[in-house]
Short mmCIF file of C-alpha atoms and ligand atoms in Angstrom, two decimals:
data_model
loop_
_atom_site.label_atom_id
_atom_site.label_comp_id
_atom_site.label_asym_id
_atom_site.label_seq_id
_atom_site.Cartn_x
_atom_site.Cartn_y
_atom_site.Cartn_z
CA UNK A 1439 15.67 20.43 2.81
CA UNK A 1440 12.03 19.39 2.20
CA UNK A 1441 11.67 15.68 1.84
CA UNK A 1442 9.63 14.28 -1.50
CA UNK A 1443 9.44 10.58 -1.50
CA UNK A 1444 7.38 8.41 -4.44
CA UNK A 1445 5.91 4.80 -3.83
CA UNK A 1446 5.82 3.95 -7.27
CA UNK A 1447 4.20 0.60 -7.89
CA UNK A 1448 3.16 -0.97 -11.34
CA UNK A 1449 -0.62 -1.23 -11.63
CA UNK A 1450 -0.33 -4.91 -12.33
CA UNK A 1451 -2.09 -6.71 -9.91
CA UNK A 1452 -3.11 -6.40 -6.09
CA UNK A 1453 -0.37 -5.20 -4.14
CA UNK A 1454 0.23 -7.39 -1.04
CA UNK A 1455 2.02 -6.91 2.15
CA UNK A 1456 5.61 -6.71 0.97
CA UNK A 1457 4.47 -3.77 -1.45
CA UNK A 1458 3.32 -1.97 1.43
CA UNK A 1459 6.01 -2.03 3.39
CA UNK A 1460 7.87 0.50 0.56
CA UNK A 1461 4.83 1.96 0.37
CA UNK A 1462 4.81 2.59 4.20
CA UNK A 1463 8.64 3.36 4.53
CA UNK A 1464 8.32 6.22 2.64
CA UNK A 1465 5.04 7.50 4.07
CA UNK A 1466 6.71 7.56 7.42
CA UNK A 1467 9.55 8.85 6.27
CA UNK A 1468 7.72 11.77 4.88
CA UNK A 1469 5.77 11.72 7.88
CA UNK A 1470 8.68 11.85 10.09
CA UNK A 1471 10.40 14.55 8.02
CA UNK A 1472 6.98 16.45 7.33
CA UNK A 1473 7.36 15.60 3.78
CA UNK A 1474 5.27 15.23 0.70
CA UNK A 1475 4.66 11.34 -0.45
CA UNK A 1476 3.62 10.51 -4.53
CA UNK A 1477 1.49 7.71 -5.49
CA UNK A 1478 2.91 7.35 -8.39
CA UNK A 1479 1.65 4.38 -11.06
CA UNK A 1480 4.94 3.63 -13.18
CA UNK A 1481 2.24 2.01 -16.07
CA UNK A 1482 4.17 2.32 -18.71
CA UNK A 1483 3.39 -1.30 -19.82
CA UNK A 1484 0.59 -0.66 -21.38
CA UNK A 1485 -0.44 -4.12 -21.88
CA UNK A 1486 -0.10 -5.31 -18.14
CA UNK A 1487 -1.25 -2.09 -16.48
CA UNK A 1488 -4.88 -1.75 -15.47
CA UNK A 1489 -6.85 1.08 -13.86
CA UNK A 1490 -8.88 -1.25 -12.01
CA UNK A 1491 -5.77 -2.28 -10.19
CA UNK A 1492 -4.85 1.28 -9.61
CA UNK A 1493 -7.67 1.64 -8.29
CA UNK A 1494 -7.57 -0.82 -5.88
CA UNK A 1495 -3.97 -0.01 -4.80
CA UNK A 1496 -5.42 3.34 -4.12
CA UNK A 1497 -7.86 2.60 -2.04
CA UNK A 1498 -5.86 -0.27 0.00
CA UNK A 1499 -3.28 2.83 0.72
CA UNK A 1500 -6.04 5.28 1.92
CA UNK A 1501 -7.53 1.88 4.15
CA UNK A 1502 -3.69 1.70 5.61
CA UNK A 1503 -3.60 5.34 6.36
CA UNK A 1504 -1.32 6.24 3.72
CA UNK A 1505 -2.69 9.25 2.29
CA UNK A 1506 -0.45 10.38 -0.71
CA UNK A 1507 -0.37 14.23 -1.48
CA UNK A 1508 -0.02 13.96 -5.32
CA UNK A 1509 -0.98 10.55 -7.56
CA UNK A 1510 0.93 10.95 -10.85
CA UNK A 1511 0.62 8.26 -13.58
CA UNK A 1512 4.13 7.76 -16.03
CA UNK A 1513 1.90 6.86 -18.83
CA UNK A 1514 0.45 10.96 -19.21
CA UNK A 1515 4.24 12.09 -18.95
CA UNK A 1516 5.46 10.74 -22.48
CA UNK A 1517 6.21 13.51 -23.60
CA UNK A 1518 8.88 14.31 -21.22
CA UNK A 1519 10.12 10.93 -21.60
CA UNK A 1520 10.96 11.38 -24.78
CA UNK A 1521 12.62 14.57 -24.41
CA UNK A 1522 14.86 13.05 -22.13
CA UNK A 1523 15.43 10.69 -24.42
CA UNK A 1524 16.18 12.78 -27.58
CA UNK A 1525 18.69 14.89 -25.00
CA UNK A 1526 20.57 11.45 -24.25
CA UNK A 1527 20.47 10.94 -28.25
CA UNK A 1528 22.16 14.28 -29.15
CA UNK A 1529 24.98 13.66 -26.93
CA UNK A 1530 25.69 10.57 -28.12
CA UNK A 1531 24.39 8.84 -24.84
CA UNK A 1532 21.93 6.75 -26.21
CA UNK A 1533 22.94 4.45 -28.53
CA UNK A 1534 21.11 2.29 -31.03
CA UNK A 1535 21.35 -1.77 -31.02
CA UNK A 1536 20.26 -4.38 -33.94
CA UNK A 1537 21.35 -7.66 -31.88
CA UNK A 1538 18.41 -10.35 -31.46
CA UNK A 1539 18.28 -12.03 -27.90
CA UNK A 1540 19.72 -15.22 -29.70
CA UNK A 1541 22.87 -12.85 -30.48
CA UNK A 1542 23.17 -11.37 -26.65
CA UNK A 1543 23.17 -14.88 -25.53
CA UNK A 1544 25.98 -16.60 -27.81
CA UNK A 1545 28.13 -13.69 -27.22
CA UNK A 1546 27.23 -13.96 -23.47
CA UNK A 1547 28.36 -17.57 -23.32
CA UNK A 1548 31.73 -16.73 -25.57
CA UNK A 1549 32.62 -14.24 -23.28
CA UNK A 1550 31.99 -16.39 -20.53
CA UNK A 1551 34.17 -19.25 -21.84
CA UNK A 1552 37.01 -16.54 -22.25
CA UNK A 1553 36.63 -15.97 -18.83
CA UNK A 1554 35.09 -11.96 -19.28
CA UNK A 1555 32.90 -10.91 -17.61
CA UNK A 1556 29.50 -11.11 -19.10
CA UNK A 1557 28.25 -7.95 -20.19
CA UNK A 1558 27.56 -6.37 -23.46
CA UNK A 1559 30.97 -5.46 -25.33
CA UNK A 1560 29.24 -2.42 -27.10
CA UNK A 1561 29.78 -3.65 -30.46
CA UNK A 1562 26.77 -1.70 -31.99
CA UNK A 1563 28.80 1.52 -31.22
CA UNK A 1564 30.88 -0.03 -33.94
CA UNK A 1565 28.10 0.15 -36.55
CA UNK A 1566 28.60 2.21 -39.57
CA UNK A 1567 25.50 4.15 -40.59
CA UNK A 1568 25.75 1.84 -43.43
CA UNK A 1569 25.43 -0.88 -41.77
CA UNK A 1570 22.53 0.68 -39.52
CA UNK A 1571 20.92 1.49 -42.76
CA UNK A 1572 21.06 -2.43 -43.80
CA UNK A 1573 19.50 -3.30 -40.75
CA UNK A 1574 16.49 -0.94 -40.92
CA UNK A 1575 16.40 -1.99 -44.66
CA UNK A 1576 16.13 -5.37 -43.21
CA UNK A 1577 13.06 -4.29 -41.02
CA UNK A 1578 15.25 -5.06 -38.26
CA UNK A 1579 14.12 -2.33 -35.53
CA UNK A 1580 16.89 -0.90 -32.71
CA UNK A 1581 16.39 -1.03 -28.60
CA UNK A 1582 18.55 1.82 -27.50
CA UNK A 1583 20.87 1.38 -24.77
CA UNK A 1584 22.35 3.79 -22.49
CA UNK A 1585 26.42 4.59 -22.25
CA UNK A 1586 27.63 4.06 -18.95
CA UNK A 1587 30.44 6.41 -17.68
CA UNK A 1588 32.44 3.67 -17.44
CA UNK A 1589 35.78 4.58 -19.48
CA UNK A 1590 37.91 6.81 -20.35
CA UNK A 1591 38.56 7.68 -23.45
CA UNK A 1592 37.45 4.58 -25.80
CA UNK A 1593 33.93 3.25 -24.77
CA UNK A 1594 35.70 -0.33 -25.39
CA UNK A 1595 38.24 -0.01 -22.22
CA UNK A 1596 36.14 0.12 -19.65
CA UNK A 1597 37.61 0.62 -16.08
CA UNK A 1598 36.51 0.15 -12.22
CA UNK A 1599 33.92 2.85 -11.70
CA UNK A 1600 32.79 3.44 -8.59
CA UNK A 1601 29.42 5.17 -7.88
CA UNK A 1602 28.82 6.23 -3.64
CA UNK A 1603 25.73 6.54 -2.49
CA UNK A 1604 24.87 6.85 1.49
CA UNK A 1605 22.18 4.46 1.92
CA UNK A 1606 19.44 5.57 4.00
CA UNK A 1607 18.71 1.95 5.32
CA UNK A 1608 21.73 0.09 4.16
CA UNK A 1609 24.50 2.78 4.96
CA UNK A 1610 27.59 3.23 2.65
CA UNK A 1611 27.22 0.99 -1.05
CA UNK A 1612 29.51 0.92 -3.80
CA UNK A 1613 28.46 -0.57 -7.23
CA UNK A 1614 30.95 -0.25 -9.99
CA UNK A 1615 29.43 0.68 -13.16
CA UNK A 1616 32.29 -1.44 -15.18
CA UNK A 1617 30.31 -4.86 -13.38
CA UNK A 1618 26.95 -4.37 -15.82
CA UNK A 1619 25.87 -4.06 -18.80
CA UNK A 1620 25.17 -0.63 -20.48
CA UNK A 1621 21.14 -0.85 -19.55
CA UNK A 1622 18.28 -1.07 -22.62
CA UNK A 1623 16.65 1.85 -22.02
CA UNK A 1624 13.58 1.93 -24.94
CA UNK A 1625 12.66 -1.28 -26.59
CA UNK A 1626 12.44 -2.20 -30.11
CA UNK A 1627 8.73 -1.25 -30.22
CA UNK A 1628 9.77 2.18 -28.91
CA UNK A 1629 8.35 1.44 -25.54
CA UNK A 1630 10.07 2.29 -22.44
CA UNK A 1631 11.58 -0.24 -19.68
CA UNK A 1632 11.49 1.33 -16.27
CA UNK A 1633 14.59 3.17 -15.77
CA UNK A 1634 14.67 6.10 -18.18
CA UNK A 1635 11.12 7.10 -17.04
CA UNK A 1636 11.34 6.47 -13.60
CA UNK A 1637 14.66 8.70 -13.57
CA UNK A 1638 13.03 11.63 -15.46
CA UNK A 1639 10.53 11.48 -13.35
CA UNK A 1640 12.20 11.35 -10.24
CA UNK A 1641 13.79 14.61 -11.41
CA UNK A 1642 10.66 16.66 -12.53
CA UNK A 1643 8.91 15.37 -9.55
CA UNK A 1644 11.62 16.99 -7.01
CA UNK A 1645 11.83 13.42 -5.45
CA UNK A 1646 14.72 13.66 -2.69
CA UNK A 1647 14.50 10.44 -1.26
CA UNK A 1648 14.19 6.74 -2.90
CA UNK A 1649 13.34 4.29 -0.31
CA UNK A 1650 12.34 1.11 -2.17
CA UNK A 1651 13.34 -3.14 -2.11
CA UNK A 1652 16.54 -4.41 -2.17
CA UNK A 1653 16.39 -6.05 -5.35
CA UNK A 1654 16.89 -2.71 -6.71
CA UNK A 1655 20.13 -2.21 -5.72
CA UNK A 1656 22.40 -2.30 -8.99
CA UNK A 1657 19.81 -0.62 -10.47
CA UNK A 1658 20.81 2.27 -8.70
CA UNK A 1659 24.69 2.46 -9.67
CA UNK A 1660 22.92 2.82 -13.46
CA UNK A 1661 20.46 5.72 -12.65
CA UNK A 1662 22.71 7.18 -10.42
CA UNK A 1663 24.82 7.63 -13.58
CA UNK A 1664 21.32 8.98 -15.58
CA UNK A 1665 20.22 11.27 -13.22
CA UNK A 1666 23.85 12.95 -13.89
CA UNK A 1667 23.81 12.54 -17.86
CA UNK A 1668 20.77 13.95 -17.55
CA UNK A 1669 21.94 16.97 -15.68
CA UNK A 1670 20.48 16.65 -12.54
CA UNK A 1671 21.82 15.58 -8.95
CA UNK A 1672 20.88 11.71 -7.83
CA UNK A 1673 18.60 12.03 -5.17
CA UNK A 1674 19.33 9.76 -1.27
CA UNK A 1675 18.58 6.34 -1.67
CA UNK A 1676 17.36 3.73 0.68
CA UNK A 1677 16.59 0.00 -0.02
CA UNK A 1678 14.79 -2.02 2.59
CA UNK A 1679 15.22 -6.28 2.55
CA UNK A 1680 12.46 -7.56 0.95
CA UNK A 1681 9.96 -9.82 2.90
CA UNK A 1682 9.24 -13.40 1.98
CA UNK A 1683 6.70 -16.38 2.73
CA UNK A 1684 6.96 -18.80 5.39
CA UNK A 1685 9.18 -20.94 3.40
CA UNK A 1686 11.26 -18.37 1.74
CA UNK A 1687 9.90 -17.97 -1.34
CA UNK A 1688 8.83 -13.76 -2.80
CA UNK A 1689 5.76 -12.54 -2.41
CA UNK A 1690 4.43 -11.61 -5.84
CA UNK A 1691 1.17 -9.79 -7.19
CA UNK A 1692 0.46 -13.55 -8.06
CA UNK A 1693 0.05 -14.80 -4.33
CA UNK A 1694 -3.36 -13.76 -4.31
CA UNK A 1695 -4.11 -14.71 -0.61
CA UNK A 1696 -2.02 -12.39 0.43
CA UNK A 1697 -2.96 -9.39 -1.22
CA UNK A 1698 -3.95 -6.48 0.53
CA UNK A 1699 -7.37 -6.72 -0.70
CA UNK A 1700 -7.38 -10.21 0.51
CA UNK A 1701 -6.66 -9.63 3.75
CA UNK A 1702 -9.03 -6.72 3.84
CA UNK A 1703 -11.34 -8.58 2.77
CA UNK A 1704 -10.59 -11.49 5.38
CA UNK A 1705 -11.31 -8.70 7.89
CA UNK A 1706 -7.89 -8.06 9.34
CA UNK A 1707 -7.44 -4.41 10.68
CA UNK A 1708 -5.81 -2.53 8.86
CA UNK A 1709 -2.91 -1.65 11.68
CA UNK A 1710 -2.18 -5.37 12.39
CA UNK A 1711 -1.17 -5.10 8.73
CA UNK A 1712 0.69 -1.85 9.04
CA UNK A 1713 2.60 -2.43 12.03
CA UNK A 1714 3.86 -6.25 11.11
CA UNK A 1715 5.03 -4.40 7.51
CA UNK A 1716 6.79 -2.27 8.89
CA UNK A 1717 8.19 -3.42 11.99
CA UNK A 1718 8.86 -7.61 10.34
CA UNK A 1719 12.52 -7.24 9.68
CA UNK A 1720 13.94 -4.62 11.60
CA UNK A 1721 15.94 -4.57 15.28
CA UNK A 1722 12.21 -3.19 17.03
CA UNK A 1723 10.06 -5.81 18.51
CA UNK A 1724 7.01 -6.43 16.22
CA UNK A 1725 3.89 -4.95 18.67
CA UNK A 1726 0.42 -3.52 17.63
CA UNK A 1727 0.35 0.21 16.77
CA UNK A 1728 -2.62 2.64 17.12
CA UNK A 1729 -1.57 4.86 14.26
CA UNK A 1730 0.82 5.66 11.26
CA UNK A 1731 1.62 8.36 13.41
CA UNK A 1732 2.33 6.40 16.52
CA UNK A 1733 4.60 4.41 14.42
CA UNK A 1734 6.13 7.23 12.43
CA UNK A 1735 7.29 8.40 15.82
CA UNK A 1736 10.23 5.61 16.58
CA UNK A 1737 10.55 4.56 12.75
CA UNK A 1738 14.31 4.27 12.00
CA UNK A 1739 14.46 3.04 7.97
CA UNK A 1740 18.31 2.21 9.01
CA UNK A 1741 17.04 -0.39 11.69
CA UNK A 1742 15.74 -2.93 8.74
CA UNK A 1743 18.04 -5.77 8.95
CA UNK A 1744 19.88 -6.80 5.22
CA UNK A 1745 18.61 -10.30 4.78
CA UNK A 1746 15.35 -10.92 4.21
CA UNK A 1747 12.52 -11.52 6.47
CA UNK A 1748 9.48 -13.93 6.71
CA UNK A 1749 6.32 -12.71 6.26
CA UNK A 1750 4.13 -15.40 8.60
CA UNK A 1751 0.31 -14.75 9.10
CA UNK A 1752 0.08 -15.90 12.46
CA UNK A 1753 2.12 -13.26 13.27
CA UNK A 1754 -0.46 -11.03 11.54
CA UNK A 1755 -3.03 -12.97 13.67
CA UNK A 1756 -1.54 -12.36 17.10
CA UNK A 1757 -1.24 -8.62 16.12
CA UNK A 1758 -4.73 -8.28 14.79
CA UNK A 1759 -5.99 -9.82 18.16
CA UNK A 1760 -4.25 -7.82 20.21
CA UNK A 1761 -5.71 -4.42 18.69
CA UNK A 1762 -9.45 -6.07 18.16
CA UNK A 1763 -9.14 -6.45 22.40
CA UNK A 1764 -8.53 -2.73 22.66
CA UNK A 1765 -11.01 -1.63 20.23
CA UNK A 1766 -13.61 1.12 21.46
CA UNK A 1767 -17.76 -0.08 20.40
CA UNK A 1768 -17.76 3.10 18.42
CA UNK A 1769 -14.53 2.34 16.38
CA UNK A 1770 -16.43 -0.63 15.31
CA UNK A 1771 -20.14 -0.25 15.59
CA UNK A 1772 -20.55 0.10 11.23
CA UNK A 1773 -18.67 -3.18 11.08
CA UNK A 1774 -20.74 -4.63 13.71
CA UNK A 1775 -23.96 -3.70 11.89
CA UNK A 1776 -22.79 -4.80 8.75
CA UNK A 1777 -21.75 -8.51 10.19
CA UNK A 1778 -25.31 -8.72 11.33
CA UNK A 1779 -25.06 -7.15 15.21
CA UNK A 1780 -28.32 -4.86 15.91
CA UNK A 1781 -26.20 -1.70 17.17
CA UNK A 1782 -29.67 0.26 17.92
CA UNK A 1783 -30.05 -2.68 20.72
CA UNK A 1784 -29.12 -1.28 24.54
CA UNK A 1785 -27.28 -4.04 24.82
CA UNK A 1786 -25.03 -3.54 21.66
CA UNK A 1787 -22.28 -1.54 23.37
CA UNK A 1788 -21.74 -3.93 26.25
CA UNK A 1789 -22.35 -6.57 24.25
CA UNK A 1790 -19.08 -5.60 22.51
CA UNK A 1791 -17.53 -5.29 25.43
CA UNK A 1792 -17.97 -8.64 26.79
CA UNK A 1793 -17.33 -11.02 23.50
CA UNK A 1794 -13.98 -8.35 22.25
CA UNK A 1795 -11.56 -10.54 24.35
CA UNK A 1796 -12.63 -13.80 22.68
CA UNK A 1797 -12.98 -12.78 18.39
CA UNK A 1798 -9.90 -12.96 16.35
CA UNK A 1799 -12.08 -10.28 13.86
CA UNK A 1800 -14.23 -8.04 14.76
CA UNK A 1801 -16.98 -9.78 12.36
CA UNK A 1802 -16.57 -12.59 14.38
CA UNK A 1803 -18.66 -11.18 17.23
CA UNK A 1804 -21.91 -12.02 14.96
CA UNK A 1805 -22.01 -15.18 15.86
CA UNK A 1806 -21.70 -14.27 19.62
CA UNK A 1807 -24.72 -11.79 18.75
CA UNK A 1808 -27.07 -14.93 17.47
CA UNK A 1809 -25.99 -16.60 20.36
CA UNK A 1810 -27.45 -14.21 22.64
CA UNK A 1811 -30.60 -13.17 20.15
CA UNK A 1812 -31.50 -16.47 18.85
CA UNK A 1813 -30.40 -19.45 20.76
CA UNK A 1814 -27.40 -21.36 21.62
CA UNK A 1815 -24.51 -22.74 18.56
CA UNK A 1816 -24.77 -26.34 17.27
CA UNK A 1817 -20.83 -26.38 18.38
CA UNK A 1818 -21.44 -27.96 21.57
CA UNK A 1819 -23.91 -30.24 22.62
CA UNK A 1820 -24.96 -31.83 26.52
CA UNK A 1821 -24.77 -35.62 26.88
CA UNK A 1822 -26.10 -38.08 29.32
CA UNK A 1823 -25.82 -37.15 32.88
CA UNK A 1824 -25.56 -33.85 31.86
CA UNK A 1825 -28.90 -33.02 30.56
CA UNK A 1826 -30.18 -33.77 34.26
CA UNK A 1827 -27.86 -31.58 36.03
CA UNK A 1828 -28.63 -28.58 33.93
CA UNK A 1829 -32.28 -28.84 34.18
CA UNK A 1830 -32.03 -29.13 38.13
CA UNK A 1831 -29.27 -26.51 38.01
CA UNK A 1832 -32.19 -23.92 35.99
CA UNK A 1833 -34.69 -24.19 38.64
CA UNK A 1834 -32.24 -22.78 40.95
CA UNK A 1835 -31.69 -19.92 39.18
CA UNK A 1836 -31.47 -16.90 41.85
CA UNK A 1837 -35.11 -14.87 41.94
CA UNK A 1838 -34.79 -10.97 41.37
CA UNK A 1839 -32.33 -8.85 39.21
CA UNK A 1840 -29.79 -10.54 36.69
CA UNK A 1841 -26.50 -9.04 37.06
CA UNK A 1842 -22.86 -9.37 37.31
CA UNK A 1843 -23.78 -11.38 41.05
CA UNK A 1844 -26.32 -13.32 39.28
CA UNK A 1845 -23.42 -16.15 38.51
CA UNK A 1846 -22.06 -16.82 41.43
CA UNK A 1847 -24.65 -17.10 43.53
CA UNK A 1848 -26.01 -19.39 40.68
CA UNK A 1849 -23.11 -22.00 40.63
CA UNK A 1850 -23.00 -22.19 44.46
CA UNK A 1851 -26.63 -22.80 45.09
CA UNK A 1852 -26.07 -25.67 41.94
CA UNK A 1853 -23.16 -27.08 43.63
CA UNK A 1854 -24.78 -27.11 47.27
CA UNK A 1855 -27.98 -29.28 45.63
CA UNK A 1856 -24.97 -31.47 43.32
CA UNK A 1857 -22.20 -31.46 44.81
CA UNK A 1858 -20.67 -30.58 41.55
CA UNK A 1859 -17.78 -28.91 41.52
CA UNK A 1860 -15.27 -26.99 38.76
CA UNK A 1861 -15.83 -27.96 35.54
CA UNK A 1862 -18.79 -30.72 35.88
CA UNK A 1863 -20.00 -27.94 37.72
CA UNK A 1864 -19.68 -25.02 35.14
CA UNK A 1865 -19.50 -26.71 31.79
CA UNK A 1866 -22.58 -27.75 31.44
CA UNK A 1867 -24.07 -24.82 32.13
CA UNK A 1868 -21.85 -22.69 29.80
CA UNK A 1869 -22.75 -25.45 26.91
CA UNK A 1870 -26.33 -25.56 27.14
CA UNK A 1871 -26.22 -21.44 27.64
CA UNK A 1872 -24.10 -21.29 24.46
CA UNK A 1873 -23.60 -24.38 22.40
CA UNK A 1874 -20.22 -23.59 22.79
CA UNK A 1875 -17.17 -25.05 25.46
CA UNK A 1876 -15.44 -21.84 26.07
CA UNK A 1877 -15.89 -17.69 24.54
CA UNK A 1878 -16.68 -15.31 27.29
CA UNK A 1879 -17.25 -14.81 31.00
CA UNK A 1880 -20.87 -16.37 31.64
CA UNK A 1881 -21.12 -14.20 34.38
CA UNK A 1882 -20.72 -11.09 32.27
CA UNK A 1883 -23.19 -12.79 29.08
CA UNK A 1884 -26.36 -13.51 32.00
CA UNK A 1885 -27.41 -9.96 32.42
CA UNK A 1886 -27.52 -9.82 28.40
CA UNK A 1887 -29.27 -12.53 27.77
CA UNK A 1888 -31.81 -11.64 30.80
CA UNK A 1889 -33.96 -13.97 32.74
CA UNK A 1890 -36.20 -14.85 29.70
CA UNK A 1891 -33.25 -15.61 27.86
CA UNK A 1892 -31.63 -18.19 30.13
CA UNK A 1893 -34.55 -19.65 31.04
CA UNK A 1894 -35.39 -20.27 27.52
CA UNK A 1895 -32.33 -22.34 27.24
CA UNK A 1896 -33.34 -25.10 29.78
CA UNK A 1897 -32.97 -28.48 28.05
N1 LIG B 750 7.80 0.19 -10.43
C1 LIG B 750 9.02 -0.18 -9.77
C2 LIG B 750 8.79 -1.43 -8.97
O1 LIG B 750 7.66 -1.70 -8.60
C3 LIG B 750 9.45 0.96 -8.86
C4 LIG B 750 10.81 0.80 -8.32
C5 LIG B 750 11.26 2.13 -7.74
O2 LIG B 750 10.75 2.46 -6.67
O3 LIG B 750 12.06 2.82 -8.33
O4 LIG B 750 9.70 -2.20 -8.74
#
């Protein structure tokens, strides 16, 4: 079977790092399987939706890697929304509903104190067309809710329904359709809530796979049951624990800081991001991955554990360091530029080379680049006996070539005339070369800065 899977977010806001772990589930899925993958903008709030944010969510997937085949938005697909809907009408599946929410609630909290469980008893299938009439006289306007297959033969004895479904993370689930409510599918101002639309077009679309959070879970007992009313098979489902913060609470399109754009921004790559999403919650060790591709490989959606997991950004920092390390001077050389580094310098490439093991971001190396161009930081300064030793220690600078030797010959002659030794031998020397107490190997930063440019540095 071919695989179709959706990421389907709401164009709402930024999406942040627990968005794009769905979104990444089911591109590696589809990877793995040599599927297709939708982008698919479920903005059928038409007040809260945004193409700026679409936007953006598009271009943070393409900046991941994931590349969808097909971007569909629900909003152009009305039409077949509301065939779907008129379909569910004529068989008497879709029923219309005058209650306010002050009604739901006092007959939620009756049934409640008779012990029932608290779900809507239906009683608007009991309405006359007389009495609909009234209401619509009244200006009253219905939300339409959808009959669960829940009974037998009168809607008003409901019995335990199961509904199977094979989870494709979670394994076997059962939800039992007599537990909930018969769902709202279209609101009073005729607008849609998610589920009819997301079902219809789950079914056009040829989607055979729903991987998607947790919290969507009993959801899926009620589409399961629409995707049949509406005469088509349910497609697999899989639903992947959700990630939260440090201290437990969700990440929403509201924590700003941790927004994909944010982070992008904040010039984390965009694999430390990728692996952690993916790999934060499951049975595999969290490590640094060069690819999609790499990670698609070993991706098991059933190895994501059930409870939820915590999304920490050091983690995110000890990944991001460990790929920056390994990252070739033309992988980065644009970035480099753009942070300030002259690339069209000889010296760019080793440059790179030498600072790589001591940034956290690749932007960071600027600041190693004005080192060695312009003159030691202010991080670091020499004090009182110091100042002496350096400037004795800089006349015995070794005569000829400066190169990797350069250093070590250095530090000995400076520790013969001394009698320095370790770090009141090399400190110094590193702070008034610098301005800073530690970054990378002097040795390897003399034959960049050249004789001119050490000697420059003598206090
Ligand atoms: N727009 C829904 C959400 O963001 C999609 C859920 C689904 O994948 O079905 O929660």
């Amino acid at each position: 079977m071919s695989v179709t899977v959706r990421f389907a977010p709401s164009p709402t806001g930024n999406i942040h790092i627990g968005n794009v772990r769905t979104a990444l589930f089911n591109w590696l899925f589809a990877l793995k399987n040599g599927g297709q993958f939708i982008l698919r903008f479920d903005d059928t709030d038409v007040e809260r939706s945004k193409q700026e944010y679409a936007d953006q969510i598009a271009s943070d997937l393409d900046w991941l890697g994931v590349h969808p085949h097909r971007i569909e938005y629900q909003s152009k697909r009305t039409a077949s929304h509301d065939a779907a809907a008129e379909r569910l009408k004529q068989a008497g599946l879709l029923y219309p509903c005058y209650e306010t929410a002050e009604e739901l609630d006092r007959r939620r909290k009756i049934r409640l104190s008779r012990k029932l469980p608290p779900v809507y008893g239906r009683e608007a299938l009991k309405l006359t067309d007389e009495e609909k009439a009234a209401f619509e006289g009244e200006g009253r306007k219905p939300h339409w809710r959808f009959l669960l297959p829940n009974f037998e033969d009168s809607p008003f004895e409901t019995r335990r329904t199961e509904v199977h479904w094979d989870d494709v993370v979670r394994g076997p689930q059962t939800v039992d359709l007599a537990s909930m409510s018969d769902p709202v599918l279209i609101r009073e101002d005729g607008s849609y809530l998610y589920t009819l639309p997301s079902v219809v077009d789950d079914i056009e679309m040829g989607v055979t796979h729903i991987i998607r959070g947790d919290d969507h879970v009993t959801n899926t007992g009620a589409q399961i049951a629409l995707f049949r009313a509406l005469g088509a098979e349910a497609p697999a489902f899989g639903h992947h624990n959700l990630l939260t913060t440090v201290t437990g609470e969700g990440l929403s399109k509201r924590s700003g800081a941790l927004s994909i754009k944010a982070l992008r921004e904040d010039g984390y790559e965009p694999m430390a991001i990728v692996s952690l999403a993916v790999l934060i919650g499951t049975s595999e060790a969290v490590a640094a991955a060069r690819s999609t591709e790499e990670l698609a490989e070993t991706f098991d959606p059933a190895s994501s554990s059930k409870s939820a997991a915590k999304f920490d950004p050091a983690e995110l920092d000890v990944l991001n360091r460990q790929i920056v390390h390994g990252l070739p001077f033309a992988t980065v050389s644009d970035r480099l530029a753009s942070a300030g580094v002259d690339i069209s310098d000889p010296r760019a490439e080793t440059f790179w080379n030498v600072v790589r093991a001591n940034v956290e971001k690749v932007g960071d190396a600027a600041s190693w680049w004005r080192i060695l161009t312009e003159g030691p930081d202010s991080e670091a300064a020499l004090e009182g006996e110091d100042i002496d030793y350096v400037r004795q220690a800089f006349d015995l600078l070794p005569a000829g070539e400066i190169d990797a030797s350069t250093w070590g010959a250095w530090t000995s002659a400076a520790k013969e005339a001394t009698g320095r030794k370790g770090r009141a031998l090399f400190m110094p020397l590193r702070v008034a070369l610098t301005g800073r107490r530690s970054g990378p190997e002097i040795a390897d930063l003399l034959p960049l800065l050249g004789r001119e440019g050490i000697l420059a540095r003598r206090p």
